CSV table of C-alpha atoms and ligand atoms in Angstrom, one decimal:
chain,number,residue,atom,x,y,z
A,1,UNK,CA,136.3,162.9,29.5
A,2,UNK,CA,133.8,160.4,28.3
A,3,UNK,CA,131.8,159.7,31.5
A,4,UNK,CA,131.1,156.2,30.2
A,5,UNK,CA,134.6,155.2,29.5
A,6,UNK,CA,135.2,151.9,31.0
A,7,UNK,CA,137.5,152.1,33.9
A,8,UNK,CA,136.9,148.4,34.9
A,9,UNK,CA,140.0,146.2,35.5
A,10,UNK,CA,138.0,143.1,35.2
A,11,UNK,CA,139.1,142.0,31.8
A,12,UNK,CA,141.6,144.3,30.0
A,13,UNK,CA,143.7,143.8,27.0
A,14,UNK,CA,146.5,146.4,26.8
A,15,UNK,CA,147.9,146.7,23.4
A,16,UNK,CA,151.4,148.2,23.0
A,17,UNK,CA,151.3,150.2,19.8
A,18,UNK,CA,155.0,150.7,20.0
A,19,UNK,CA,155.4,147.0,19.7
A,20,UNK,CA,153.1,147.0,16.6
A,21,UNK,CA,155.3,149.7,15.2
A,22,UNK,CA,158.4,147.8,15.9
A,23,UNK,CA,157.0,144.7,14.4
A,24,UNK,CA,156.1,146.5,11.1
A,25,UNK,CA,159.6,147.8,11.0
A,26,UNK,CA,161.0,144.3,11.8
A,27,UNK,CA,159.2,142.9,8.9
A,28,UNK,CA,160.0,145.9,6.6
A,29,UNK,CA,163.7,145.4,7.3
A,30,UNK,CA,163.5,142.0,5.7
A,31,UNK,CA,162.1,143.3,2.4
A,32,UNK,CA,163.9,144.4,-0.6
A,33,UNK,CA,163.3,148.3,-1.3
A,34,UNK,CA,160.0,148.7,-3.3
A,35,UNK,CA,158.2,145.7,-2.0
A,36,UNK,CA,154.9,146.6,-0.5
A,37,UNK,CA,153.9,145.9,3.0
A,38,UNK,CA,150.2,145.2,3.4
A,39,UNK,CA,149.2,144.9,7.1
A,40,UNK,CA,146.4,142.5,7.7
A,41,UNK,CA,143.9,144.0,10.3
A,42,UNK,CA,141.0,141.7,9.7
A,43,UNK,CA,139.0,140.3,12.6
A,44,UNK,CA,139.4,143.5,14.6
A,45,UNK,CA,143.3,143.3,14.0
A,46,UNK,CA,143.1,139.6,15.3
A,47,UNK,CA,141.4,140.9,18.5
A,48,UNK,CA,143.8,143.9,19.0
A,49,UNK,CA,141.5,146.6,17.7
A,50,UNK,CA,141.5,147.4,13.9
A,51,UNK,CA,141.6,151.1,14.0
A,52,UNK,CA,144.4,152.0,16.3
A,53,UNK,CA,146.4,149.1,15.1
A,54,UNK,CA,145.8,150.0,11.5
A,55,UNK,CA,146.7,153.5,11.9
A,56,UNK,CA,149.9,152.6,13.8
A,57,UNK,CA,150.9,150.1,11.2
A,58,UNK,CA,150.5,152.8,8.6
A,59,UNK,CA,152.4,155.3,10.6
A,60,UNK,CA,155.3,152.7,11.0
A,61,UNK,CA,155.6,152.0,7.2
A,62,UNK,CA,152.9,149.7,6.2
A,63,UNK,CA,151.7,150.7,2.6
A,64,UNK,CA,148.2,149.5,2.8
A,65,UNK,CA,145.7,147.6,5.1
A,66,UNK,CA,143.9,144.4,4.5
A,67,UNK,CA,140.6,143.1,5.9
A,68,UNK,CA,138.3,140.2,5.5
A,69,UNK,CA,134.9,141.8,5.1
A,70,UNK,CA,133.3,144.8,3.8
A,71,UNK,CA,132.1,146.1,7.4
A,72,UNK,CA,135.7,145.8,8.4
A,73,UNK,CA,136.7,148.2,5.5
A,74,UNK,CA,133.9,150.5,6.2
A,75,UNK,CA,134.9,150.8,9.9
A,76,UNK,CA,138.5,151.8,8.9
A,77,UNK,CA,137.2,154.4,6.5
A,78,UNK,CA,134.8,155.9,9.0
A,79,UNK,CA,137.8,156.1,11.3
A,80,UNK,CA,139.6,158.3,8.8
A,81,UNK,CA,142.0,155.7,7.1
A,82,UNK,CA,143.0,157.2,3.8
A,83,UNK,CA,145.3,154.5,2.7
A,84,UNK,CA,144.5,151.6,0.2
A,85,UNK,CA,142.3,148.9,1.8
A,86,UNK,CA,142.2,145.4,0.3
A,87,UNK,CA,139.3,143.2,1.1
A,88,UNK,CA,140.6,139.6,1.2
A,89,UNK,CA,137.3,137.7,1.5
A,90,UNK,CA,134.6,136.7,-1.0
A,91,UNK,CA,131.7,139.3,-1.5
A,92,UNK,CA,128.0,139.3,-2.5
A,93,UNK,CA,127.1,141.7,-5.3
A,94,UNK,CA,125.6,144.0,-2.5
A,95,UNK,CA,128.8,144.0,-0.6
A,96,UNK,CA,130.8,144.8,-3.7
A,97,UNK,CA,128.7,147.9,-4.1
A,98,UNK,CA,129.6,148.9,-0.5
A,99,UNK,CA,133.2,148.0,-1.1
A,100,UNK,CA,133.2,150.4,-4.1
A,101,UNK,CA,131.3,153.0,-1.8
A,102,UNK,CA,134.3,153.1,0.6
A,103,UNK,CA,137.0,152.7,-2.2
A,104,UNK,CA,138.2,149.5,-1.1
A,105,UNK,CA,140.0,147.0,-3.5
A,106,UNK,CA,138.6,143.6,-3.9
A,107,UNK,CA,139.4,140.1,-4.8
A,108,UNK,CA,138.1,138.5,-8.0
A,109,UNK,CA,137.9,134.9,-7.6
A,110,UNK,CA,135.4,133.6,-10.1
A,111,UNK,CA,133.9,134.3,-13.5
A,112,UNK,CA,130.5,135.2,-11.9
A,113,UNK,CA,132.0,137.8,-9.5
A,114,UNK,CA,134.2,139.2,-12.5
A,115,UNK,CA,130.8,140.0,-14.3
A,116,UNK,CA,129.6,141.9,-11.3
A,117,UNK,CA,132.9,143.8,-11.2
A,118,UNK,CA,132.7,144.6,-14.9
A,119,UNK,CA,129.3,146.2,-14.2
A,120,UNK,CA,130.3,148.2,-11.0
A,121,UNK,CA,133.9,148.9,-11.7
A,122,UNK,CA,136.4,149.1,-9.0
A,123,UNK,CA,140.0,148.3,-8.0
A,124,UNK,CA,140.7,144.5,-8.3
A,125,UNK,CA,143.1,141.7,-7.6
A,126,UNK,CA,142.5,138.5,-9.5
A,127,UNK,CA,143.2,135.3,-7.5
A,128,UNK,CA,144.5,132.1,-8.6
A,129,UNK,CA,143.9,129.0,-6.5
A,130,UNK,CA,147.3,127.2,-6.6
A,131,UNK,CA,146.5,124.7,-3.9
A,132,UNK,CA,144.7,126.4,-1.1
A,133,UNK,CA,141.4,125.1,-2.2
A,134,UNK,CA,139.3,128.1,-1.0
A,135,UNK,CA,138.5,131.0,-3.3
A,136,UNK,CA,140.4,131.5,-6.6
A,137,UNK,CA,140.4,130.2,-10.1
A,138,UNK,CA,142.0,126.7,-10.3
A,139,UNK,CA,142.7,126.9,-14.1
A,140,UNK,CA,145.5,129.4,-15.0
A,141,UNK,CA,144.2,129.7,-18.6
A,142,UNK,CA,140.9,130.7,-17.3
A,143,UNK,CA,142.3,133.1,-15.0
A,144,UNK,CA,144.3,134.8,-17.8
A,145,UNK,CA,141.0,135.0,-19.8
A,146,UNK,CA,139.4,136.6,-16.7
A,147,UNK,CA,142.3,139.2,-16.6
A,148,UNK,CA,141.8,140.0,-20.2
A,149,UNK,CA,138.1,140.4,-19.6
A,150,UNK,CA,138.6,142.8,-16.8
A,151,UNK,CA,141.3,144.7,-18.6
A,152,UNK,CA,138.8,145.5,-21.3
A,153,UNK,CA,136.0,146.5,-18.9
A,154,UNK,CA,135.6,150.3,-18.4
A,155,UNK,CA,136.0,151.4,-14.9
A,156,UNK,CA,137.9,148.4,-13.7
A,157,UNK,CA,141.4,149.0,-12.4
A,158,UNK,CA,143.4,145.8,-12.5
A,159,UNK,CA,145.8,146.1,-9.5
A,160,UNK,CA,147.1,142.8,-8.5
A,161,UNK,CA,147.4,139.1,-9.3
A,162,UNK,CA,147.5,136.9,-6.1
A,163,UNK,CA,147.3,133.5,-4.5
A,164,UNK,CA,147.5,132.2,-0.9
A,165,UNK,CA,149.8,129.4,0.5
A,166,UNK,CA,148.4,126.5,2.6
A,167,UNK,CA,151.7,125.3,4.3
A,168,UNK,CA,154.0,128.2,4.8
A,169,UNK,CA,153.8,127.8,8.4
A,170,UNK,CA,155.2,124.2,8.1
A,171,UNK,CA,158.9,124.6,7.8
A,172,UNK,CA,159.4,121.1,6.3
A,173,UNK,CA,156.8,121.3,3.7
A,174,UNK,CA,157.6,121.6,0.0
A,175,UNK,CA,154.0,122.4,-1.1
A,176,UNK,CA,154.5,126.1,-0.6
A,177,UNK,CA,157.3,126.1,-3.1
A,178,UNK,CA,155.1,124.1,-5.5
A,179,UNK,CA,152.3,126.6,-5.1
A,180,UNK,CA,154.7,129.4,-5.9
A,181,UNK,CA,155.9,127.8,-9.0
A,182,UNK,CA,152.2,127.3,-10.2
A,183,UNK,CA,151.9,130.9,-9.5
A,184,UNK,CA,155.0,132.0,-11.3
A,185,UNK,CA,154.0,129.8,-14.4
A,186,UNK,CA,150.7,131.8,-14.5
A,187,UNK,CA,152.2,135.3,-13.9
A,188,UNK,CA,155.4,135.1,-16.0
A,189,UNK,CA,153.4,135.4,-19.3
A,190,UNK,CA,150.7,137.5,-17.8
A,191,UNK,CA,153.1,140.1,-16.7
A,192,UNK,CA,154.0,140.8,-20.4
A,193,UNK,CA,150.5,141.7,-21.2
A,194,UNK,CA,149.8,143.5,-17.9
A,195,UNK,CA,153.2,144.7,-16.7
A,196,UNK,CA,151.8,146.9,-13.9
A,197,UNK,CA,150.1,144.0,-12.1
A,198,UNK,CA,151.2,143.7,-8.4
A,199,UNK,CA,152.0,140.0,-7.5
A,200,UNK,CA,151.5,138.7,-4.2
A,201,UNK,CA,151.3,135.4,-2.4
A,202,UNK,CA,153.1,135.7,1.1
A,203,UNK,CA,151.3,135.5,4.5
A,204,UNK,CA,153.5,136.1,7.6
A,205,UNK,CA,155.2,132.8,7.7
A,206,UNK,CA,156.1,133.0,4.1
A,207,UNK,CA,157.2,136.4,4.4
A,208,UNK,CA,159.5,135.4,7.2
A,209,UNK,CA,160.9,132.0,6.1
A,210,UNK,CA,160.4,131.8,2.3
A,211,UNK,CA,162.1,135.0,0.9
A,212,UNK,CA,161.2,133.8,-2.8
A,213,UNK,CA,157.5,134.2,-2.0
A,214,UNK,CA,157.7,138.0,-1.2
A,215,UNK,CA,157.4,139.0,-4.8
A,216,UNK,CA,155.9,142.6,-5.3
A,217,UNK,CA,153.9,142.7,-1.9
A,218,UNK,CA,153.5,140.7,1.3
A,219,UNK,CA,150.3,140.3,3.4
A,220,UNK,CA,151.3,140.3,6.9
A,221,UNK,CA,148.9,139.6,9.7
A,222,UNK,CA,150.1,137.6,12.7
A,223,UNK,CA,153.6,138.9,12.8
A,224,UNK,CA,152.5,142.4,13.1
A,225,UNK,CA,150.9,141.5,16.4
A,226,UNK,CA,154.3,140.0,17.6
A,227,UNK,CA,153.1,136.4,17.4
A,228,UNK,CA,154.9,133.6,15.9
A,229,UNK,CA,153.1,131.9,12.8
A,230,UNK,CA,155.3,128.9,13.7
A,231,UNK,CA,153.8,128.7,17.2
A,232,UNK,CA,157.3,128.9,18.8
A,233,UNK,CA,159.0,132.1,20.3
A,234,UNK,CA,158.2,135.2,18.3
A,235,UNK,CA,161.5,136.6,19.6
A,236,UNK,CA,163.2,134.0,17.2
A,237,UNK,CA,162.1,136.4,14.4
A,238,UNK,CA,162.8,139.6,16.3
A,239,UNK,CA,159.0,140.1,17.0
A,240,UNK,CA,157.5,141.6,20.2
A,241,UNK,CA,154.0,140.5,21.5
A,242,UNK,CA,151.8,143.5,21.5
A,243,UNK,CA,148.9,142.2,23.8
A,244,UNK,CA,148.8,141.7,27.5
A,245,UNK,CA,145.5,140.2,28.9
A,246,UNK,CA,144.9,141.0,32.5
A,247,UNK,CA,142.3,140.7,35.2
A,248,UNK,CA,142.6,141.0,39.0
A,249,UNK,CA,142.3,139.1,42.2
A,250,UNK,CA,138.7,139.7,43.4
A,251,UNK,CA,138.5,137.2,46.3
A,252,UNK,CA,140.9,134.9,48.2
A,253,UNK,CA,139.5,132.0,50.3
A,254,UNK,CA,141.1,129.2,52.1
A,255,UNK,CA,140.3,125.7,50.9
A,256,UNK,CA,140.5,122.6,53.0
A,257,UNK,CA,140.9,119.0,51.8
A,258,UNK,CA,137.6,118.0,50.2
A,259,UNK,CA,136.4,121.5,49.6
A,260,UNK,CA,135.4,121.9,46.0
A,261,UNK,CA,135.6,124.8,43.6
A,262,UNK,CA,133.3,125.7,40.7
A,263,UNK,CA,130.7,124.0,38.4
A,264,UNK,CA,130.8,120.2,38.4
A,265,UNK,CA,133.1,120.2,41.5
A,266,UNK,CA,135.8,119.7,38.9
A,267,UNK,CA,138.3,120.7,41.5
A,268,UNK,CA,138.4,119.1,44.9
A,269,UNK,CA,141.3,120.2,47.2
A,270,UNK,CA,143.6,117.5,48.4
A,271,UNK,CA,145.5,119.5,50.6
A,272,UNK,CA,145.0,123.0,52.4
A,273,UNK,CA,145.4,125.7,49.9
A,274,UNK,CA,144.1,129.1,49.0
A,275,UNK,CA,142.0,129.9,45.9
A,276,UNK,CA,142.0,133.2,44.2
A,277,UNK,CA,138.7,134.2,42.3
A,278,UNK,CA,139.5,136.1,39.0
A,279,UNK,CA,136.7,138.1,37.2
A,280,UNK,CA,137.4,136.8,33.6
A,281,UNK,CA,135.7,134.0,31.9
A,282,UNK,CA,134.9,132.2,28.6
A,283,UNK,CA,132.6,135.2,27.6
A,284,UNK,CA,135.7,137.2,27.7
A,285,UNK,CA,137.5,134.7,25.5
A,286,UNK,CA,139.3,132.8,28.1
A,287,UNK,CA,138.6,129.3,26.9
A,288,UNK,CA,136.6,127.0,29.1
A,289,UNK,CA,138.9,124.2,28.3
A,290,UNK,CA,141.8,125.9,30.2
A,291,UNK,CA,140.2,124.7,33.4
A,292,UNK,CA,142.7,122.3,34.9
A,293,UNK,CA,145.1,123.0,32.0
A,294,UNK,CA,146.0,126.8,32.0
A,295,UNK,CA,148.2,129.0,34.0
A,296,UNK,CA,148.0,132.6,34.9
A,297,UNK,CA,150.9,134.8,36.5
A,298,UNK,CA,150.5,137.0,39.5
A,299,UNK,CA,153.6,139.2,40.3
A,300,UNK,CA,155.6,137.2,37.7
A,301,UNK,CA,154.8,133.9,39.6
A,302,UNK,CA,152.8,131.4,37.7
A,303,UNK,CA,149.7,129.6,39.2
A,304,UNK,CA,147.4,126.9,37.8
A,305,UNK,CA,143.8,127.6,36.8
A,306,UNK,CA,141.8,125.0,38.5
A,307,UNK,CA,138.3,123.8,38.2
A,308,UNK,CA,136.0,125.0,35.4
A,309,UNK,CA,136.4,128.3,33.8
A,310,UNK,CA,132.9,129.8,34.0
A,311,UNK,CA,131.4,132.4,31.9
A,312,UNK,CA,132.6,135.4,34.0
A,313,UNK,CA,135.1,134.0,36.4
A,314,UNK,CA,137.9,131.5,37.0
A,315,UNK,CA,139.7,130.2,39.9
A,316,UNK,CA,143.4,130.1,40.7
A,317,UNK,CA,145.2,127.8,43.2
A,318,UNK,CA,147.6,130.3,44.7
A,319,UNK,CA,148.8,128.0,47.6
A,320,UNK,CA,150.8,130.0,50.1
A,321,UNK,CA,152.0,132.7,47.7
A,322,UNK,CA,152.0,136.3,48.8
A,323,UNK,CA,148.9,137.3,46.7
A,324,UNK,CA,146.6,140.1,47.8
A,325,UNK,CA,143.2,141.4,46.8
A,326,UNK,CA,143.3,143.6,43.8
A,327,UNK,CA,146.6,142.2,42.6
A,328,UNK,CA,147.0,142.0,38.7
A,329,UNK,CA,146.5,138.6,37.1
A,330,UNK,CA,148.2,138.1,33.8
A,331,UNK,CA,146.5,135.6,31.5
A,332,UNK,CA,148.6,136.5,28.4
A,333,UNK,CA,151.8,138.5,28.6
A,334,UNK,CA,155.5,138.3,29.3
A,335,UNK,CA,154.9,135.3,31.8
A,336,UNK,CA,152.4,133.3,29.7
A,337,UNK,CA,152.7,133.6,26.0
A,338,UNK,CA,149.8,133.5,23.5
A,339,UNK,CA,151.7,130.4,21.9
A,340,UNK,CA,151.9,128.7,25.3
A,341,UNK,CA,148.2,129.3,26.0
A,342,UNK,CA,147.3,128.1,22.4
A,343,UNK,CA,149.5,124.9,22.9
A,344,UNK,CA,147.7,124.1,26.1
A,345,UNK,CA,144.5,124.3,24.2
A,346,UNK,CA,145.6,122.4,21.0
A,347,UNK,CA,145.0,125.4,18.8
A,348,UNK,CA,147.0,128.3,17.3
A,349,UNK,CA,147.8,131.7,18.6
A,350,UNK,CA,145.6,133.3,16.0
A,351,UNK,CA,142.4,131.7,17.6
A,352,UNK,CA,143.2,132.9,21.1
A,353,UNK,CA,143.5,136.7,20.2
A,354,UNK,CA,140.8,136.5,17.7
A,355,UNK,CA,138.5,135.0,20.4
A,356,UNK,CA,138.9,137.9,22.8
A,357,UNK,CA,135.3,139.2,23.1
A,358,UNK,CA,134.0,142.8,23.0
A,359,UNK,CA,133.6,142.6,26.6
A,360,UNK,CA,137.3,142.9,27.1
A,361,UNK,CA,138.3,146.5,27.4
A,362,UNK,CA,141.1,147.4,25.0
A,363,UNK,CA,143.6,150.1,26.3
A,364,UNK,CA,146.4,151.5,24.0
A,365,UNK,CA,149.9,152.0,25.3
A,366,UNK,CA,152.9,153.5,23.6
A,367,UNK,CA,155.6,152.1,26.0
A,368,UNK,CA,158.1,150.4,23.7
A,369,UNK,CA,160.7,152.8,22.3
A,370,UNK,CA,159.9,154.1,18.9
A,371,UNK,CA,163.3,153.6,17.3
B,1,PLP,C1,144.6,136.4,6.9
B,1,PLP,C2,145.3,136.4,5.6
B,1,PLP,C3,146.5,136.8,5.5
B,1,PLP,C4,147.5,137.0,6.8
B,1,PLP,O1,147.9,135.8,7.2
B,1,PLP,P1,149.0,135.8,8.5
B,1,PLP,O2,149.4,134.3,8.6
B,1,PLP,O3,148.2,136.3,9.7
B,1,PLP,O4,150.1,136.6,8.1
B,1,PLP,C5,147.3,136.9,4.1
B,1,PLP,N1,146.5,136.6,3.1
B,1,PLP,C6,145.2,136.3,3.2
B,1,PLP,C7,144.5,135.9,1.9
B,1,PLP,C8,144.5,136.1,4.2
B,1,PLP,O5,143.3,135.6,4.4
């Protein structure tokens, strides 16, 4: 055994790989046969751990993985991932060389970058900006010229044509359909020149709620983790949250009216109560603004986070509940969903799990039945 393995319980993210696999299968079950499933494991798999999650997603039927940066692609290769890896973000010429060095596929989003690719070669996806306004060519005619240029460059493998939807997670919005129509106007004639091009546009929200967006491949991130792109209940889509964030009760003290807790005396007891100190804080990714706003669960019972969340600790008002030293404190899990925590913080579930820091120990479970 690794003598330096972290056996601490202070801040633990337990990731259920069985849930990851079940989510991959739940997404797969919605796809026509032959549609590729690209599991997006950028940002350390949204905080869940890129290598274990990426491997599990591939085992469960994902066809390839996507990341945002070249370092993320290298990490997967060093971990032994042999499947295709697509890097979604923009790259410098130096990063392009590294991408080729680990046989990752890259996105071509501008004429300048296409010229670099023509020099180095590589496997590429050409991106049209149909309304997201980030990377991608705006002008379909220019994008077609770029495809032709790359098709005539030795060493360049034209793999895909792609776009990205800005509003797929807003059920009432018609903009996603407009973007898809623009993409189709570009790719319909293009497919006649390059029939092998893999067309892709859908993120999780589009994959789930906009079947017409699935095309030849879907790029699914948040849903793989069992989180809801619409910020409601993932169960609505048959998804199972994979991550449980826990700490433990390190101290319990009685608090009399007038006693204060934490920085700035943000909490002052108005009645007699008991306060549990929990060794997890904003340096672990438990946001400071949860103070006075968040909840935790101890033995399935919910209690408010009071006072300020500090860097390494927070305080919970446990009242007269039967709570003992060492009891597990759940910050995210069956009793407190990521969506609930995100709602209390006025943000989205993505930001919550991506924000879990390196200091949080990741443990991997295989508890959910592997159907
Ligand atoms: C992050 C990302 C995705 C995945 O989005 P989810 O909403 O997590 O499914 C897909 N495509 C691109 C280009 C991305 O950057």
